[in-house]
GROMACS .gro file of C-alpha atoms in nm:
model
  462
    1MET     CA    1  14.885  16.993   3.885
    2ALA     CA    2  14.601  16.998   4.138
    3LEU     CA    3  14.300  16.804   4.061
    4LYS     CA    4  14.080  17.104   4.109
    5LEU     CA    5  13.998  17.227   3.753
    6ARG     CA    6  13.853  17.568   3.801
    7PRO     CA    7  14.089  17.834   3.920
    8GLY     CA    8  13.852  18.034   4.138
    9LEU     CA    9  13.680  18.218   3.853
   10THR     CA   10  13.314  18.335   3.902
   11GLY     CA   11  13.030  18.490   3.694
   12ASN     CA   12  13.104  18.511   3.310
   13ALA     CA   13  13.468  18.432   3.361
   14GLY     CA   14  13.381  18.102   3.524
   15ARG     CA   15  13.131  18.017   3.249
   16THR     CA   16  13.403  18.105   2.996
   17PHE     CA   17  13.650  17.873   3.166
   18ARG     CA   18  13.410  17.582   3.149
   19PHE     CA   19  13.336  17.618   2.778
   20HIS     CA   20  13.698  17.700   2.708
   21LEU     CA   21  13.796  17.377   2.875
   22ALA     CA   22  13.548  17.180   2.677
   23TYR     CA   23  13.667  17.336   2.352
   24ALA     CA   24  14.031  17.275   2.434
   25LEU     CA   25  13.977  16.909   2.540
   26LEU     CA   26  13.759  16.828   2.223
   27ASP     CA   27  14.026  17.011   2.000
   28ALA     CA   28  14.313  16.822   2.168
   29THR     CA   29  14.139  16.486   2.103
   30ALA     CA   30  14.089  16.581   1.726
   31GLY     CA   31  14.456  16.699   1.714
   32GLY     CA   32  14.588  16.381   1.856
   33ILE     CA   33  14.389  16.180   1.588
   34LEU     CA   34  14.519  16.396   1.325
   35MET     CA   35  14.873  16.369   1.447
   36ASN     CA   36  14.872  16.023   1.292
   37ALA     CA   37  14.736  16.131   0.948
   38PRO     CA   38  15.087  16.143   0.783
   39ILE     CA   39  15.142  15.781   0.899
   40VAL     CA   40  14.823  15.680   0.744
   41ALA     CA   41  14.912  15.855   0.417
   42ILE     CA   42  15.248  15.669   0.403
   43LYS     CA   43  15.126  15.323   0.500
   44ALA     CA   44  14.784  15.314   0.352
   45PHE     CA   45  14.796  15.550   0.055
   46GLN     CA   46  15.172  15.521  -0.039
   47ALA     CA   47  15.231  15.887   0.001
   48ALA     CA   48  15.541  16.021  -0.175
   49ASN     CA   49  15.795  16.232   0.026
   50TRP     CA   50  15.680  16.552  -0.156
   51HIS     CA   51  15.334  16.495  -0.026
   52LEU     CA   52  15.431  16.515   0.341
   53PRO     CA   53  15.496  16.895   0.365
   54LEU     CA   54  15.152  16.972   0.226
   55ARG     CA   55  15.001  17.033   0.574
   56GLU     CA   56  15.281  17.279   0.666
   57PHE     CA   57  15.241  17.445   0.339
   58TYR     CA   58  14.871  17.517   0.372
   59SER     CA   59  14.888  17.606   0.744
   60ALA     CA   60  15.168  17.853   0.650
   61MET     CA   61  14.934  18.004   0.397
   62GLY     CA   62  14.668  18.043   0.648
   63MET     CA   63  14.910  18.212   0.893
   64ILE     CA   64  15.008  18.464   0.623
   65ALA     CA   65  14.638  18.537   0.541
   66THR     CA   66  14.574  18.596   0.908
   67LEU     CA   67  14.766  18.924   0.875
   68TYR     CA   68  14.460  19.064   0.685
   69PHE     CA   69  14.182  18.888   0.868
   70ALA     CA   70  14.323  19.002   1.212
   71SER     CA   71  14.305  19.364   1.095
   72ARG     CA   72  13.945  19.299   0.948
   73MET     CA   73  13.817  19.167   1.282
   74ALA     CA   74  13.992  19.436   1.492
   75ALA     CA   75  13.674  19.667   1.496
   76ARG     CA   76  13.419  19.391   1.472
   77PRO     CA   77  13.279  19.115   1.703
   78LYS     CA   78  13.532  18.836   1.725
   79MET     CA   79  13.321  18.516   1.762
   80PRO     CA   80  13.227  18.488   1.395
   81TYR     CA   81  13.603  18.491   1.307
   82VAL     CA   82  13.640  18.192   1.529
   83PHE     CA   83  13.326  17.999   1.478
   84VAL     CA   84  13.293  18.019   1.095
   85PRO     CA   85  13.656  17.906   1.007
   86GLY     CA   86  13.639  17.657   1.293
   87ILE     CA   87  13.331  17.494   1.134
   88PHE     CA   88  13.505  17.483   0.798
   89ALA     CA   89  13.807  17.326   0.960
   90GLY     CA   90  13.593  17.040   1.111
   91VAL     CA   91  13.399  16.986   0.780
   92THR     CA   92  13.731  16.949   0.593
   93THR     CA   93  13.863  16.709   0.842
   94LEU     CA   94  13.549  16.498   0.796
   95SER     CA   95  13.591  16.505   0.419
   96MET     CA   96  13.924  16.338   0.462
   97ALA     CA   97  13.733  16.015   0.516
   98LEU     CA   98  13.630  16.031   0.146
   99ALA     CA   99  13.977  16.089   0.013
  100THR     CA  100  14.088  15.720   0.039
  101GLY     CA  101  14.226  15.677  -0.314
  102SER     CA  102  14.489  15.961  -0.301
  103ALA     CA  103  14.757  16.061  -0.063
  104PHE     CA  104  14.771  16.396  -0.228
  105TRP     CA  105  14.413  16.489  -0.160
  106PHE     CA  106  14.414  16.325   0.182
  107LEU     CA  107  14.700  16.541   0.289
  108THR     CA  108  14.578  16.839   0.099
  109LEU     CA  109  14.253  16.833   0.307
  110LEU     CA  110  14.445  16.786   0.623
  111GLY     CA  111  14.645  17.104   0.526
  112ILE     CA  112  14.320  17.297   0.435
  113GLY     CA  113  14.173  17.208   0.772
  114ALA     CA  114  14.494  17.335   0.945
  115MET     CA  115  14.471  17.651   0.738
  116PHE     CA  116  14.121  17.723   0.865
  117GLU     CA  117  14.218  17.642   1.225
  118VAL     CA  118  14.492  17.893   1.234
  119LEU     CA  119  14.256  18.164   1.103
  120THR     CA  120  14.077  18.125   1.436
  121ARG     CA  121  14.374  18.211   1.671
  122PRO     CA  122  14.364  18.597   1.675
  123GLY     CA  123  13.990  18.584   1.754
  124VAL     CA  124  14.037  18.335   2.032
  125THR     CA  125  14.305  18.546   2.190
  126ALA     CA  126  14.091  18.856   2.176
  127ILE     CA  127  13.797  18.683   2.326
  128LEU     CA  128  13.986  18.519   2.616
  129ARG     CA  129  14.137  18.859   2.684
  130LEU     CA  130  13.804  19.017   2.709
  131ASN     CA  131  13.658  18.738   2.938
  132TYR     CA  132  13.934  18.643   3.177
  133PRO     CA  133  14.064  18.883   3.454
  134VAL     CA  134  14.421  18.986   3.380
  135GLU     CA  135  14.547  18.865   3.712
  136SER     CA  136  14.449  18.508   3.648
  137ARG     CA  137  14.450  18.485   3.269
  138GLY     CA  138  14.773  18.292   3.249
  139TYR     CA  139  14.669  18.057   3.533
  140ALA     CA  140  14.326  17.983   3.357
  141THR     CA  141  14.485  17.916   3.013
  142GLY     CA  142  14.775  17.724   3.179
  143LYS     CA  143  14.546  17.485   3.361
  144ILE     CA  144  14.340  17.427   3.043
  145ARG     CA  145  14.649  17.374   2.838
  146GLY     CA  146  14.789  17.124   3.091
  147TRP     CA  147  14.473  16.913   3.077
  148SER     CA  148  14.459  16.943   2.695
  149SER     CA  149  14.821  16.831   2.675
  150LEU     CA  150  14.741  16.511   2.861
  151VAL     CA  151  14.436  16.445   2.631
  152PHE     CA  152  14.628  16.506   2.324
  153GLY     CA  153  14.887  16.251   2.424
  154VAL     CA  154  14.621  15.992   2.507
  155SER     CA  155  14.446  16.061   2.184
  156SER     CA  156  14.753  16.036   1.970
  157VAL     CA  157  14.875  15.721   2.133
  158SER     CA  158  14.534  15.545   2.126
  159SER     CA  159  14.475  15.625   1.773
  160ALA     CA  160  14.817  15.496   1.680
  161LEU     CA  161  14.741  15.171   1.861
  162LEU     CA  162  14.413  15.141   1.691
  163LEU     CA  163  14.591  15.185   1.345
  164ARG     CA  164  14.844  14.915   1.459
  165TRP     CA  165  14.559  14.681   1.560
  166ALA     CA  166  14.372  14.742   1.243
  167SER     CA  167  14.686  14.664   1.027
  168GLY     CA  168  14.731  14.335   1.208
  169THR     CA  169  14.358  14.239   1.190
  170ALA     CA  170  14.334  14.333   0.816
  171ASP     CA  171  14.651  14.115   0.735
  172SER     CA  172  14.491  13.827   0.928
  173ALA     CA  173  14.159  13.864   0.762
  174ALA     CA  174  14.333  13.877   0.427
  175GLY     CA  175  14.500  13.541   0.502
  176GLY     CA  176  14.177  13.337   0.533
  177THR     CA  177  13.806  13.336   0.549
  178VAL     CA  178  13.638  13.569   0.796
  179VAL     CA  179  13.354  13.410   0.986
  180PRO     CA  180  13.039  13.615   1.040
  181ALA     CA  181  13.116  13.680   1.403
  182GLU     CA  182  13.442  13.854   1.300
  183TRP     CA  183  13.291  14.065   1.025
  184LEU     CA  184  13.251  14.367   1.222
  185ALA     CA  185  13.609  14.372   1.360
  186ALA     CA  186  13.738  14.295   0.998
  187TRP     CA  187  13.529  14.573   0.850
  188SER     CA  188  13.642  14.826   1.123
  189ALA     CA  189  14.003  14.732   1.068
  190SER     CA  190  13.980  14.774   0.697
  191HIS     CA  191  13.814  15.120   0.734
  192MET     CA  192  14.003  15.232   1.055
  193ALA     CA  193  14.161  15.533   0.879
  194GLN     CA  194  13.825  15.659   0.761
  195LEU     CA  195  13.658  15.598   1.101
  196LEU     CA  196  13.938  15.799   1.281
  197MET     CA  197  13.907  16.089   1.038
  198VAL     CA  198  13.525  16.098   1.095
  199LEU     CA  199  13.592  16.092   1.467
  200GLY     CA  200  13.852  16.370   1.433
  201GLY     CA  201  13.622  16.585   1.232
  202ALA     CA  202  13.329  16.532   1.473
  203PHE     CA  203  13.545  16.630   1.773
  204SER     CA  204  13.666  16.935   1.582
  205LEU     CA  205  13.314  17.046   1.506
  206ALA     CA  206  13.201  16.984   1.867
  207SER     CA  207  13.489  17.186   1.995
  208PHE     CA  208  13.399  17.500   1.805
  209ILE     CA  209  13.026  17.456   1.890
  210CYS     CA  210  13.133  17.455   2.259
  211PHE     CA  211  13.355  17.770   2.206
  212ARG     CA  212  13.052  17.945   2.040
  213GLN     CA  213  12.858  17.911   2.374
  214ILE     CA  214  13.101  18.166   2.532
  215ARG     CA  215  12.931  18.502   2.602
  216VAL     CA  216  13.185  18.761   2.496
  217ASP     CA  217  13.226  19.047   2.747
  218GLU     CA  218  13.124  19.342   2.532
  219ARG     CA  219  13.253  19.623   2.749
  220LEU     CA  220  13.579  19.645   2.568
  221SER     CA  221  13.452  19.518   2.238
  222PRO     CA  222  13.472  19.772   1.949
  223THR     CA  223  13.174  19.911   1.767
  224PRO     CA  224  13.127  19.725   1.440
  225MET     CA  225  13.270  19.909   1.142
  226PRO     CA  226  13.032  20.016   0.871
  227HIS     CA  227  13.276  19.967   0.590
  228ARG     CA  228  13.489  19.690   0.441
  229VAL     CA  229  13.864  19.670   0.519
  230ARG     CA  230  14.051  19.630   0.187
  231ILE     CA  231  14.329  19.375   0.182
  232GLY     CA  232  14.599  19.637   0.131
  233GLN     CA  233  14.470  19.850   0.417
  234GLY     CA  234  14.444  19.556   0.649
  235VAL     CA  235  14.800  19.450   0.585
  236ARG     CA  236  14.919  19.807   0.622
  237ASP     CA  237  14.743  19.850   0.958
  238ALA     CA  238  14.902  19.532   1.091
  239LEU     CA  239  15.252  19.602   0.958
  240ALA     CA  240  15.242  19.954   1.103
  241LEU     CA  241  15.258  19.803   1.450
  242ILE     CA  242  15.602  19.678   1.365
  243ALA     CA  243  15.735  19.947   1.145
  244VAL     CA  244  15.620  20.256   1.329
  245ARG     CA  245  15.430  20.222   1.660
  246ASP     CA  246  15.585  19.973   1.889
  247GLY     CA  247  15.957  19.918   1.933
  248ARG     CA  248  15.910  19.696   2.237
  249PHE     CA  249  15.699  19.464   2.016
  250ARG     CA  250  15.967  19.463   1.739
  251ARG     CA  251  16.212  19.331   1.994
  252TYR     CA  252  15.961  19.072   2.101
  253LEU     CA  253  15.916  18.956   1.753
  254LEU     CA  254  16.289  18.915   1.697
  255GLY     CA  255  16.309  18.693   1.994
  256CYS     CA  256  16.016  18.482   1.863
  257PHE     CA  257  16.168  18.463   1.529
  258LEU     CA  258  16.509  18.337   1.666
  259ASP     CA  259  16.319  18.087   1.877
  260GLY     CA  260  16.083  17.960   1.609
  261PHE     CA  261  16.331  17.945   1.328
  262CYS     CA  262  16.588  17.737   1.528
  263GLN     CA  263  16.307  17.498   1.644
  264ALA     CA  264  16.179  17.453   1.291
  265LEU     CA  265  16.522  17.360   1.161
  266TYR     CA  266  16.543  17.055   1.370
  267PHE     CA  267  16.191  16.947   1.468
  268PRO     CA  268  16.098  16.735   1.169
  269LEU     CA  269  16.427  16.533   1.221
  270ILE     CA  270  16.352  16.416   1.579
  271TRP     CA  271  16.144  16.120   1.465
  272ALA     CA  272  16.417  16.003   1.229
  273PHE     CA  273  16.689  16.081   1.479
  274LEU     CA  274  16.532  15.869   1.769
  275SER     CA  275  16.466  15.581   1.527
  276ARG     CA  276  16.785  15.568   1.313
  277ASP     CA  277  17.055  15.728   1.528
  278LEU     CA  278  16.938  15.613   1.869
  279LYS     CA  279  16.778  15.289   1.750
  280TYR     CA  280  16.450  15.327   1.933
  281GLY     CA  281  16.159  15.105   1.829
  282TYR     CA  282  15.805  15.210   1.737
  283LEU     CA  283  15.691  15.209   2.099
  284GLY     CA  284  15.992  15.387   2.226
  285VAL     CA  285  15.961  15.669   1.968
  286ILE     CA  286  15.591  15.711   2.062
  287VAL     CA  287  15.683  15.737   2.433
  288LEU     CA  288  15.958  15.992   2.381
  289MET     CA  289  15.761  16.200   2.126
  290HIS     CA  290  15.414  16.205   2.298
  291VAL     CA  291  15.379  16.033   2.620
  292ILE     CA  292  15.661  16.178   2.832
  293PRO     CA  293  15.611  16.541   2.708
  294ALA     CA  294  15.238  16.514   2.756
  295LEU     CA  295  15.271  16.397   3.119
  296ALA     CA  296  15.531  16.659   3.194
  297ALA     CA  297  15.308  16.933   3.045
  298PHE     CA  298  15.011  16.802   3.248
  299VAL     CA  299  15.204  16.833   3.568
  300ALA     CA  300  15.382  17.172   3.509
  301THR     CA  301  15.159  17.393   3.282
  302GLY     CA  302  14.908  17.507   3.542
  303ALA     CA  303  15.192  17.623   3.770
  304LEU     CA  304  15.367  17.796   3.480
  305GLY     CA  305  15.036  17.990   3.406
  306ARG     CA  306  15.015  18.116   3.753
  307MET     CA  307  15.393  18.219   3.739
  308PHE     CA  308  15.339  18.397   3.412
  309ASP     CA  309  15.067  18.620   3.572
  310ALA     CA  310  15.314  18.727   3.838
  311ILE     CA  311  15.636  18.797   3.655
  312ASN     CA  312  15.770  18.975   3.349
  313PRO     CA  313  15.694  18.791   3.025
  314TRP     CA  314  16.054  18.828   2.909
  315ILE     CA  315  16.168  18.634   3.206
  316SER     CA  316  15.902  18.381   3.143
  317TRP     CA  317  16.017  18.340   2.781
  318ALA     CA  318  16.379  18.307   2.898
  319GLY     CA  319  16.308  18.002   3.125
  320VAL     CA  320  16.080  17.839   2.852
  321ARG     CA  321  16.335  17.881   2.565
  322CYS     CA  322  16.639  17.761   2.764
  323ALA     CA  323  16.458  17.442   2.879
  324TRP     CA  324  16.329  17.382   2.526
  325GLY     CA  325  16.671  17.424   2.370
  326LEU     CA  326  16.838  17.195   2.621
  327ASP     CA  327  16.609  16.918   2.516
  328ALA     CA  328  16.751  16.928   2.159
  329MET     CA  329  17.108  16.953   2.280
  330LEU     CA  330  17.070  16.656   2.505
  331LEU     CA  331  16.924  16.444   2.228
  332ALA     CA  332  17.220  16.538   2.005
  333ALA     CA  333  17.458  16.446   2.280
  334ALA     CA  334  17.308  16.107   2.350
  335PRO     CA  335  17.499  15.907   2.076
  336PHE     CA  336  17.831  16.036   2.205
  337PHE     CA  337  17.771  15.980   2.576
  338THR     CA  338  17.615  15.640   2.511
  339THR     CA  339  17.966  15.502   2.399
  340ILE     CA  340  18.118  15.623   2.728
  341PHE     CA  341  17.812  15.540   2.958
  342PRO     CA  342  17.547  15.307   2.794
  343PRO     CA  343  17.252  15.411   3.013
  344ALA     CA  344  17.292  15.765   2.869
  345LEU     CA  345  17.101  15.623   2.568
  346VAL     CA  346  16.782  15.630   2.798
  347ILE     CA  347  16.875  15.898   3.051
  348LEU     CA  348  16.959  16.189   2.814
  349PRO     CA  349  16.659  16.156   2.580
  350VAL     CA  350  16.411  16.112   2.878
  351LEU     CA  351  16.567  16.417   3.058
  352GLY     CA  352  16.541  16.618   2.745
  353ARG     CA  353  16.188  16.524   2.686
  354VAL     CA  354  16.088  16.602   3.039
  355LEU     CA  355  16.242  16.946   3.009
  356LYS     CA  356  16.067  17.009   2.674
  357GLY     CA  357  15.740  16.886   2.798
  358SER     CA  358  15.748  17.081   3.127
  359VAL     CA  359  15.761  17.402   2.916
  360GLN     CA  360  15.576  17.319   2.594
  361GLY     CA  361  15.242  17.422   2.749
  362GLY     CA  362  15.388  17.741   2.872
  363TRP     CA  363  15.536  17.812   2.517
  364TRP     CA  364  15.194  17.761   2.367
  365ILE     CA  365  15.009  17.993   2.607
  366LEU     CA  366  15.270  18.266   2.587
  367TYR     CA  367  15.294  18.252   2.210
  368TRP     CA  368  14.934  18.199   2.116
  369GLN     CA  369  14.722  18.329   2.409
  370VAL     CA  370  14.873  18.579   2.658
  371GLY     CA  371  15.212  18.702   2.522
  372VAL     CA  372  15.080  18.973   2.290
  373THR     CA  373  14.868  19.124   2.571
  374TYR     CA  374  15.198  19.260   2.727
  375PHE     CA  375  15.217  19.486   2.408
  376ALA     CA  376  14.874  19.532   2.258
  377PRO     CA  377  14.661  19.807   2.418
  378PRO     CA  378  14.321  19.666   2.530
  379GLY     CA  379  14.068  19.691   2.258
  380ASP     CA  380  14.092  19.675   1.879
  381ASP     CA  381  14.469  19.618   1.852
  382THR     CA  382  14.459  19.273   2.029
  383SER     CA  383  14.368  19.087   1.709
  384ARG     CA  384  14.596  19.289   1.499
  385TYR     CA  385  14.899  19.212   1.729
  386MET     CA  386  14.805  18.850   1.730
  387GLY     CA  387  14.765  18.848   1.349
  388VAL     CA  388  15.128  18.964   1.323
  389MET     CA  389  15.236  18.679   1.560
  390VAL     CA  390  15.045  18.431   1.348
  391PHE     CA  391  15.192  18.574   1.022
  392LEU     CA  392  15.538  18.552   1.177
  393ASN     CA  393  15.491  18.183   1.260
  394GLY     CA  394  15.373  18.115   0.902
  395SER     CA  395  15.692  18.301   0.762
  396ILE     CA  396  15.916  18.109   0.995
  397ARG     CA  397  15.771  17.770   0.884
  398LEU     CA  398  15.831  17.858   0.510
  399LEU     CA  399  16.178  17.992   0.557
  400ALA     CA  400  16.290  17.723   0.803
  401SER     CA  401  16.153  17.453   0.587
  402LEU     CA  402  16.351  17.579   0.274
  403THR     CA  403  16.663  17.621   0.493
  404GLY     CA  404  16.626  17.273   0.653
  405MET     CA  405  16.577  17.106   0.313
  406LEU     CA  406  16.890  17.286   0.178
  407LEU     CA  407  17.103  17.179   0.479
  408MET     CA  408  16.969  16.805   0.455
  409ALA     CA  409  17.041  16.814   0.078
  410LEU     CA  410  17.406  16.914   0.167
  411ALA     CA  411  17.413  16.605   0.399
  412VAL     CA  412  17.439  16.793   0.726
  413PRO     CA  413  17.397  16.518   0.990
  414PRO     CA  414  17.064  16.529   1.181
  415GLY     CA  415  17.254  16.528   1.520
  416LEU     CA  416  17.443  16.856   1.424
  417LEU     CA  417  17.125  17.020   1.317
  418LEU     CA  418  16.970  16.928   1.665
  419ALA     CA  419  17.266  17.064   1.849
  420LEU     CA  420  17.289  17.393   1.651
  421GLY     CA  421  16.902  17.444   1.656
  422GLY     CA  422  16.905  17.371   2.041
  423LEU     CA  423  17.183  17.614   2.087
  424GLY     CA  424  16.995  17.878   1.890
  425VAL     CA  425  16.688  17.830   2.095
  426VAL     CA  426  16.892  17.867   2.422
  427MET     CA  427  17.043  18.184   2.293
  428SER     CA  428  16.700  18.315   2.219
  429GLY     CA  429  16.631  18.269   2.584
  430VAL     CA  430  16.944  18.455   2.680
  431TYR     CA  431  16.818  18.732   2.451
  432SER     CA  432  16.484  18.736   2.634
  433LEU     CA  433  16.672  18.764   2.967
  434LEU     CA  434  16.876  19.060   2.832
  435GLN     CA  435  16.549  19.232   2.722
  436ALA     CA  436  16.398  19.182   3.067
  437SER     CA  437  16.698  19.360   3.227
  438GLY     CA  438  16.652  19.644   2.973
  439GLU     CA  439  16.275  19.705   3.033
  440PRO     CA  440  16.333  19.973   3.281
  441ARG     CA  441  16.523  20.175   3.028
  442TYR     CA  442  16.228  20.148   2.794
  443ARG     CA  443  15.995  20.238   3.079
  444GLY     CA  444  15.819  19.900   3.020
  445PRO     CA  445  15.583  19.764   3.266
  446GLU     CA  446  15.679  19.472   3.490
  447THR     CA  447  15.371  19.232   3.439
  448ILE     CA  448  15.093  19.203   3.190
  449ALA     CA  449  14.841  19.317   3.460
  450GLU     CA  450  15.061  19.630   3.522
  451PHE     CA  451  15.060  19.695   3.145
  452GLU     CA  452  14.680  19.669   3.113
  453HIS     CA  453  14.611  19.878   3.437
  454GLN     CA  454  14.822  20.175   3.296
  455PHE     CA  455  14.543  20.240   3.048
  456GLY     CA  456  14.295  20.313   3.336
  457ILE     CA  457  14.042  20.064   3.199
  458ASP     CA  458  13.878  19.817   3.425
  459THR     CA  459  13.963  19.487   3.239
  460ARG     CA  460  13.799  19.253   3.496
  461PRO     CA  461  13.517  19.063   3.339
  462ALA     CA  462  13.169  19.100   3.490
   0.00000   0.00000   0.00000
């Protein structure tokens, strides 16, 4: 990735890029800190196994609720639907510092913060669509995602090292008398988990305050609705996009479901697989889980964003999904090939992590920021389409979690789940390629820009 941060945007689009970048970097810093919250809950608060899925449970609830909120915001200004839940997310993260006596409440607050965060996503997508020119929207979001991936990796590793240092310092202090000069270090070590949660909450609040500074381009913004949207009506409006109006979008959702479900089957097992099956230590697991993917994403995501602006999104998804699935298949193959060629213990996991990292930023911007703009007409429907995507993601998490727990209860080996899940993700990439070849039959546009221009609306920001 080039060191030049700003991708040639001027006027309000350039201003949006600056505040979007600040928001993303602050949010990535908070996210890296919170990535270690489950480890804190286990080591410091003796969390039971049933406590650990609480974050996914609450975030899934938020994703399902988004189906209504996305329809409610469709004909209203979007910024309040980002800023208000974002502030609640930051405050909830701050309050985790007070939940020091209970793993249940610590992880519940983590989950509630995640629930508020996912409620912001349809609004963020709609605002970025309004403020970035369609010809460079993928490039702008790609460059920002690349930098935020790097910051996320640095933040997660740094906070993990601080926790490790705190554990050792607290143990040393417990073994003898602490002299006054060492008091601050000892106090910081004994309160490191709380300090990190305060930092995470502060960074989260700052990120949404930065995003609030974006001036939304109102030329395509809807006129505020004078009446309330009932829950049933909001859900019906969103589901009508799937059931009645848009066959192309239904095929897109099927590909996303196959991809997401197969990923969710094996993703929670990667930590255990690297540690138990491949015998990697603490540092090795951290490097493979965070450092290598973050560096690969930093290098590749900006270029992927530029490519996404120029080619059919189905083709973009095909490449992203095939590389992502190969990562899981290479990890699953490592134990077998290590018995034949011992260096495969390092080569295959590193190669897989590089493949996954190089496309993970692309996956994120396609799924969460630009993908739906290939299907949603400019205007009110952007948030509705994105609400359906968030709802789908929450449904996948719930269904795949239950399926994964059932398979693990049946003693299915983690390596087999990795292999089958990775193969499923690759097959979703093949499905995407088949859909790309069929677009002419459905008279589908070639690129996102071509899709938006067919409405005869000038979507270039002022």
